[in-house]
Coordinates of C-alpha atoms and ligand atoms in Angstrom, one line a residue:
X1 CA 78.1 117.9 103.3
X2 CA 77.2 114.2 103.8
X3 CA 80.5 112.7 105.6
X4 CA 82.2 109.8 104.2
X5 CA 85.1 107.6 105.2
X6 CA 87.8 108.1 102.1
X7 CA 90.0 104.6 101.6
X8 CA 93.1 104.6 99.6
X9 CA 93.9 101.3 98.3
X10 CA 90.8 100.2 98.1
X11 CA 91.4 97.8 94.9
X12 CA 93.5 95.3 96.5
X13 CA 94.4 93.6 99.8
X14 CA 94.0 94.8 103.1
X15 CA 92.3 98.0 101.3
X16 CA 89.3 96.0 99.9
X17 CA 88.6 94.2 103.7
X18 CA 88.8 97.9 104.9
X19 CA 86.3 99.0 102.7
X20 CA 84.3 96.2 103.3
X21 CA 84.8 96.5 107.6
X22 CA 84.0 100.4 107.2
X23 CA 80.7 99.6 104.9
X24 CA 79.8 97.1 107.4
X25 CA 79.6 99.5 110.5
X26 CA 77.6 101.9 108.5
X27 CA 80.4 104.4 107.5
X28 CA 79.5 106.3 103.8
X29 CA 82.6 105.7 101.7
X30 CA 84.7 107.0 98.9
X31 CA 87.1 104.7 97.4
X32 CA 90.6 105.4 95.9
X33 CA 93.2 103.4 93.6
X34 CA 93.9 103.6 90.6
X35 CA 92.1 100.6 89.4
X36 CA 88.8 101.8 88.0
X37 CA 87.4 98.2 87.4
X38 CA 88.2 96.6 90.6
X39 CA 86.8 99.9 92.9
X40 CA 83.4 99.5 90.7
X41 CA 83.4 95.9 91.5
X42 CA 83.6 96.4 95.0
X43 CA 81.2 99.7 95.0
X44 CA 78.5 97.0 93.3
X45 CA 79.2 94.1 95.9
X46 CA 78.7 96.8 98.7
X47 CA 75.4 98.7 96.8
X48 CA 74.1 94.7 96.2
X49 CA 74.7 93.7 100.6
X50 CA 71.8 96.5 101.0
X51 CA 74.5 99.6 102.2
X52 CA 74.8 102.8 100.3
X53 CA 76.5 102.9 96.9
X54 CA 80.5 103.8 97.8
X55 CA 81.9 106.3 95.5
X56 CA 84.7 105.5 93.3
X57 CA 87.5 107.5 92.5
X58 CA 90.4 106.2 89.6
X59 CA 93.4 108.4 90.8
X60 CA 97.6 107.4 91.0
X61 CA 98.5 109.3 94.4
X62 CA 101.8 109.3 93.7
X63 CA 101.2 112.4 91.3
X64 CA 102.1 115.5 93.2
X65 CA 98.9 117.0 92.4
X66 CA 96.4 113.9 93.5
X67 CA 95.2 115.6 96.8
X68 CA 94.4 118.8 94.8
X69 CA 92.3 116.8 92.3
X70 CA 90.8 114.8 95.4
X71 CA 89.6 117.4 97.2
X72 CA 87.2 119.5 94.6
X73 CA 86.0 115.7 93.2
X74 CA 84.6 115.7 97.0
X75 CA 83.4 118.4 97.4
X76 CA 82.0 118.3 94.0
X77 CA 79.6 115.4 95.1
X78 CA 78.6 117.1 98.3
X79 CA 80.9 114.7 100.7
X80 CA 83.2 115.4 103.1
X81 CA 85.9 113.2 105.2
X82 CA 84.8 112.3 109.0
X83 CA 87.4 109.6 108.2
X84 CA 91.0 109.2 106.1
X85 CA 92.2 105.5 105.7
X86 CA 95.8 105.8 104.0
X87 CA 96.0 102.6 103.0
X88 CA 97.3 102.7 99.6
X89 CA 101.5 101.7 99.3
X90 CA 104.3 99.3 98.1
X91 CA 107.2 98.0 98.7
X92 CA 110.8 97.0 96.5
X93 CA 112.3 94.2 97.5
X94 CA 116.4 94.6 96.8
X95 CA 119.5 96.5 97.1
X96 CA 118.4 100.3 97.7
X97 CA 121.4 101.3 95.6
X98 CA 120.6 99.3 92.8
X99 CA 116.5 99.3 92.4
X100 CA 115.0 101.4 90.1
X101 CA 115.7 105.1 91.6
X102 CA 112.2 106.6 89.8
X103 CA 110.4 103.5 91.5
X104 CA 111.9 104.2 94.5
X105 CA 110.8 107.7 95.0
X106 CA 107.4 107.3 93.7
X107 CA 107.3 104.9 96.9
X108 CA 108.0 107.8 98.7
X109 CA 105.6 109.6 97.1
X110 CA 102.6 107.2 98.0
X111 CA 103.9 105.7 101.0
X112 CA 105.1 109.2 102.7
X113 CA 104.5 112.5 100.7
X114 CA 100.5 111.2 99.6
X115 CA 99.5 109.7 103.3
X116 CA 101.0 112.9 104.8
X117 CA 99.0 115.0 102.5
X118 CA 95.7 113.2 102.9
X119 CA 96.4 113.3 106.7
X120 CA 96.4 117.0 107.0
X121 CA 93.9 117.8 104.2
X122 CA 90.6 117.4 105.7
X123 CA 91.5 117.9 109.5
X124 CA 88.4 120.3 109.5
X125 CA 85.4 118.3 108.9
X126 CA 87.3 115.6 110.5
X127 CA 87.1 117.4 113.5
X128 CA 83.1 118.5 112.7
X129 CA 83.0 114.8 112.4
X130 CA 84.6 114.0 115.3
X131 CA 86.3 111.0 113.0
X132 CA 90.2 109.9 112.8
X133 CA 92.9 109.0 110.9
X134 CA 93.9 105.2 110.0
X135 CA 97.5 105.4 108.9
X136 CA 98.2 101.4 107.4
X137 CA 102.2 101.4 108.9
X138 CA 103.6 97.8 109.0
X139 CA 105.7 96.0 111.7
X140 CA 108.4 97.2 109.2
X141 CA 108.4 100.4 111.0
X142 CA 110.0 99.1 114.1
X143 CA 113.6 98.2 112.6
X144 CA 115.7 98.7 109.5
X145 CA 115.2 96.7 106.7
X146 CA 118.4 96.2 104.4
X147 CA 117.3 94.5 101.6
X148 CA 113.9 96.9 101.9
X149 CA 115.8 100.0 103.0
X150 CA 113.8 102.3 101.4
X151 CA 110.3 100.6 102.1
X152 CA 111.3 100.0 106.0
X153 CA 112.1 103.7 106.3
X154 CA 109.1 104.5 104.6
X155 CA 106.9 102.7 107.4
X156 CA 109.1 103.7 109.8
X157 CA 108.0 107.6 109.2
X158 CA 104.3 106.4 108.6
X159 CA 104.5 105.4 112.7
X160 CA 106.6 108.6 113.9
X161 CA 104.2 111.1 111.9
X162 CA 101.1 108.9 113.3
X163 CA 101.9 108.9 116.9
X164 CA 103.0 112.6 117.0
X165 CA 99.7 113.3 115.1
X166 CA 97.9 111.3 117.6
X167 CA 98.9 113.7 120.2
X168 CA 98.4 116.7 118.1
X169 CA 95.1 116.3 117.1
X170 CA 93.9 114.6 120.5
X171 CA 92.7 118.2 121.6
X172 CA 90.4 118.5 118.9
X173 CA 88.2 115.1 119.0
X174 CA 90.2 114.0 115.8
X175 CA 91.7 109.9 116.6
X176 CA 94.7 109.4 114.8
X177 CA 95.5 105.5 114.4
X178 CA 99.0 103.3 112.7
X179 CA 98.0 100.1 112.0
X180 CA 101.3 97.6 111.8
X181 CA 100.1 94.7 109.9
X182 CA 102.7 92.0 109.8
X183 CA 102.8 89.3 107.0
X184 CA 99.3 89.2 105.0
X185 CA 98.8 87.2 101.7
X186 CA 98.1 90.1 98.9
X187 CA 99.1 91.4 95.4
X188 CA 102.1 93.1 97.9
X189 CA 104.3 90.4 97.4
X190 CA 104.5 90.3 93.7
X191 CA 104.9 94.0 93.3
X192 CA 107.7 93.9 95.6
X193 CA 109.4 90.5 94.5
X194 CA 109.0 88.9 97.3
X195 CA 107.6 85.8 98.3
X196 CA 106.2 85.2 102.2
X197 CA 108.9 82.5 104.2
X198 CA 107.2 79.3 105.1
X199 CA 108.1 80.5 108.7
X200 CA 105.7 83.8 108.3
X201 CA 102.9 81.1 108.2
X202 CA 102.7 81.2 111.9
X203 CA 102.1 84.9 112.0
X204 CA 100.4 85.3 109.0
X205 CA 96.6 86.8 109.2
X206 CA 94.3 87.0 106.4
X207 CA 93.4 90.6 105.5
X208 CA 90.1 90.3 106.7
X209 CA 90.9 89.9 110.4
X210 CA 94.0 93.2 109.6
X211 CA 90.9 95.6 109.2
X212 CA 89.4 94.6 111.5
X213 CA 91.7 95.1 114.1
X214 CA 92.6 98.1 112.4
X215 CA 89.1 99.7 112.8
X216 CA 88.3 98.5 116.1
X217 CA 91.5 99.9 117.1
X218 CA 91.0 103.6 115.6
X219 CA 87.6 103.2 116.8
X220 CA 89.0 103.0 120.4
X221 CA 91.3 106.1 119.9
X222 CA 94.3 103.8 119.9
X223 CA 97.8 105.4 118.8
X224 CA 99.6 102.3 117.7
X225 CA 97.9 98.7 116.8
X226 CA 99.9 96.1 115.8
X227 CA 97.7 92.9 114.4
X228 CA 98.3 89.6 116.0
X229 CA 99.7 88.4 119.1
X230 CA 102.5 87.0 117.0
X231 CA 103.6 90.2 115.4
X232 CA 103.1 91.9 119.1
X233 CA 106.0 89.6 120.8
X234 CA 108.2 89.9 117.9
X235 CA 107.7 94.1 118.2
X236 CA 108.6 93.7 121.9
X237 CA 111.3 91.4 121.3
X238 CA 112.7 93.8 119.0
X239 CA 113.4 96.9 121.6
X240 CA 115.8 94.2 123.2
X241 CA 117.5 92.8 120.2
X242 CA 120.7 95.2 119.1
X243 CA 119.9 96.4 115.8
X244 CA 123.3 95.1 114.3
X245 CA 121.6 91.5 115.0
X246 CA 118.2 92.2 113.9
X247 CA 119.3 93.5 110.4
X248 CA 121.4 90.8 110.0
X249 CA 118.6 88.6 110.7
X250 CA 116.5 90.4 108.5
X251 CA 119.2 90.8 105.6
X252 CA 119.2 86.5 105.7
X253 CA 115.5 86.8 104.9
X254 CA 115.7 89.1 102.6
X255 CA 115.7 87.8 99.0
X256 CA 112.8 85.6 100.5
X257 CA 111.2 87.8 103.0
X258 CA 110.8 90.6 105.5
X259 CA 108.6 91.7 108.0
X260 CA 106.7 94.4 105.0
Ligands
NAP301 N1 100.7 92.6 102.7 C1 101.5 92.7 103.7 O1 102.2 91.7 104.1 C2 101.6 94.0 104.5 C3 102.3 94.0 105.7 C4 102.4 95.2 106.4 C5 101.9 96.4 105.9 N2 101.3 96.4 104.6 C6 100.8 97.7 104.1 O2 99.4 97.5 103.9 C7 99.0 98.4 102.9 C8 98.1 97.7 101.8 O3 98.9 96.7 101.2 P1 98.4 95.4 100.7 O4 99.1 94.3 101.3 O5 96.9 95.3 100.7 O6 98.9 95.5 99.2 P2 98.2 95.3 97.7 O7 97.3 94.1 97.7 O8 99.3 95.4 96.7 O9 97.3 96.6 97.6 C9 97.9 97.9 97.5 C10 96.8 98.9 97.2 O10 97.4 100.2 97.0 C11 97.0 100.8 95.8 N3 98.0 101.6 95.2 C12 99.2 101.2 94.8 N4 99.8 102.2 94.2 C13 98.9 103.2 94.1 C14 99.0 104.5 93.6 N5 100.1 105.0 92.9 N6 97.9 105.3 93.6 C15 96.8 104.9 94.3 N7 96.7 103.6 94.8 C16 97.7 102.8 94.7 C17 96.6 99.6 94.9 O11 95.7 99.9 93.9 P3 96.0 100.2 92.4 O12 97.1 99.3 92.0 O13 94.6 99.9 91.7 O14 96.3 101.6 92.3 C18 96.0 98.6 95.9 O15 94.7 98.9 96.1 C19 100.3 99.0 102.3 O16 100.5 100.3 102.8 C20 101.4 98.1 102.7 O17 102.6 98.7 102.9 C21 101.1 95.2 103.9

């Protein structure tokens, strides 16, 4: 079985720069979204810079049954994982008692139930591969988000089951990495009716420079990246800060912005 690195997300965003950052250092990929058009796009701007033709894969992983039409479509091609990128997820932006319940739990099912399947899914031949695991958290994950509850939470789980699963599968030559992005321009924002603060300018990176960071660090075996300077102060400023006062601060943003 010819290992490849399989990317969720790969038709937007900080997806398409990881796709193009994994393609780059030589990885094989598969490429997942649901999308068909845009992950074609990207396999033929890959093929056309001279690296080998990603595979494309049209798939909505918030289905319960996406990981069990994922796997045979592998195997089916004669590729394995030696690395799992969850990438793919969204955000709502609003009262959690008054957004769309459906919506919200399909977040849940992308943001938490899909990355936690794909995580545990191919832990064998990532281990023959000695590869890893970048789960795409969010600086999110480090406080409560009224105004985002659900999303917040979501990311917040993304870290906990990253870290532990760092430990877990440290034994076994498997790197397990969550990447915390903080503000970064992409179709996020309009899915969750949001807009990005003038004041998230000064922390903003582009999505390029995200998965970057991102690979580098799961290349290193880290646990926990968080991308940019900025976004690493305000994480340790946060262990400080009560979280009475930080949601408060947070719930003034919201409407506008939060940390995603
Ligand atoms: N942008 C930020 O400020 C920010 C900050 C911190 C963390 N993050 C996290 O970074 C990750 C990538 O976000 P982004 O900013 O790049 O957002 P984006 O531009 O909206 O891209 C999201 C990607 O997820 C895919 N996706 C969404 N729903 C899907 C589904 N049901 N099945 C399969 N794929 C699905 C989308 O593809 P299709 O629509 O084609 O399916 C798209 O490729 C997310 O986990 C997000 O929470 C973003």
């Amino acid at each position: 079985m010819k290992p490849v690195a399989l990317i969720t997300g790969a038709s937007a965003g900080i997806g398409v720069e990881l796709a193009r950052v994994f393609a780059a250092r030589g990885h094989e990929l598969m490429l997942v979204a649901r999308r068909q058009d845009r992950l074609t796009a990207l396999a033929d701007e890959i093929a056309a810079s001279g690296r080998p033709r990603p595979t494309v894969l049209a798939l909505d992983l918030e289905r319960r049954d996406a990981v069990a039409t994922l796997a045979p479509e592998l195997s089916a091609r004669g590729l394995e994982p030696a690395y799992v990128v969850n990438n793919a997820g969204f955000g709502l932006s609003g009262p959690a008692a008054t957004l769309g319940r459906d919506e919200e739990l399909a977040m849940i099912d992308l943001n938490v139930r899909a990355l936690t399947e794909l995580s545990l899914a191919f832990v064998d031949s990532l281990e023959r591969h000695r590869g890893g695991i970048l789960n795409v958290a969010s600086v999110a994950a480090f406080l409560p988000g009224p105004g985002m509850a659900v999303y917040y939470a979501s990311k917040a789980y993304v870290l906990s089951f990253s870290e532990a699963l760092h430990r877990e599968l440290a034994g076994c030559g498997v790197k397990v990495t969550a990447l915390c992005p903080g503000p970064v321009q992409t179709e996020f924002q309009a899915r969750s009716g949001m807009q990005l603060p003038s004041a998230a300018k000064l922390i903003e990176l582009p999505a390029s420079r995200v998965a970057r960071i991102g690979y580098d660090g799961l290349m290193r075996g880290r646990r926990v990246v968080i991308a940019g300077v900025g976004n690493r102060i305000a994480v340790v400023l946060m262990r400080f800060v009560p979280h009475a006062l930080l949601m408060a601060a947070v719930d003034r943003r919201m409407g506008s912005a939060g940390a995603q």
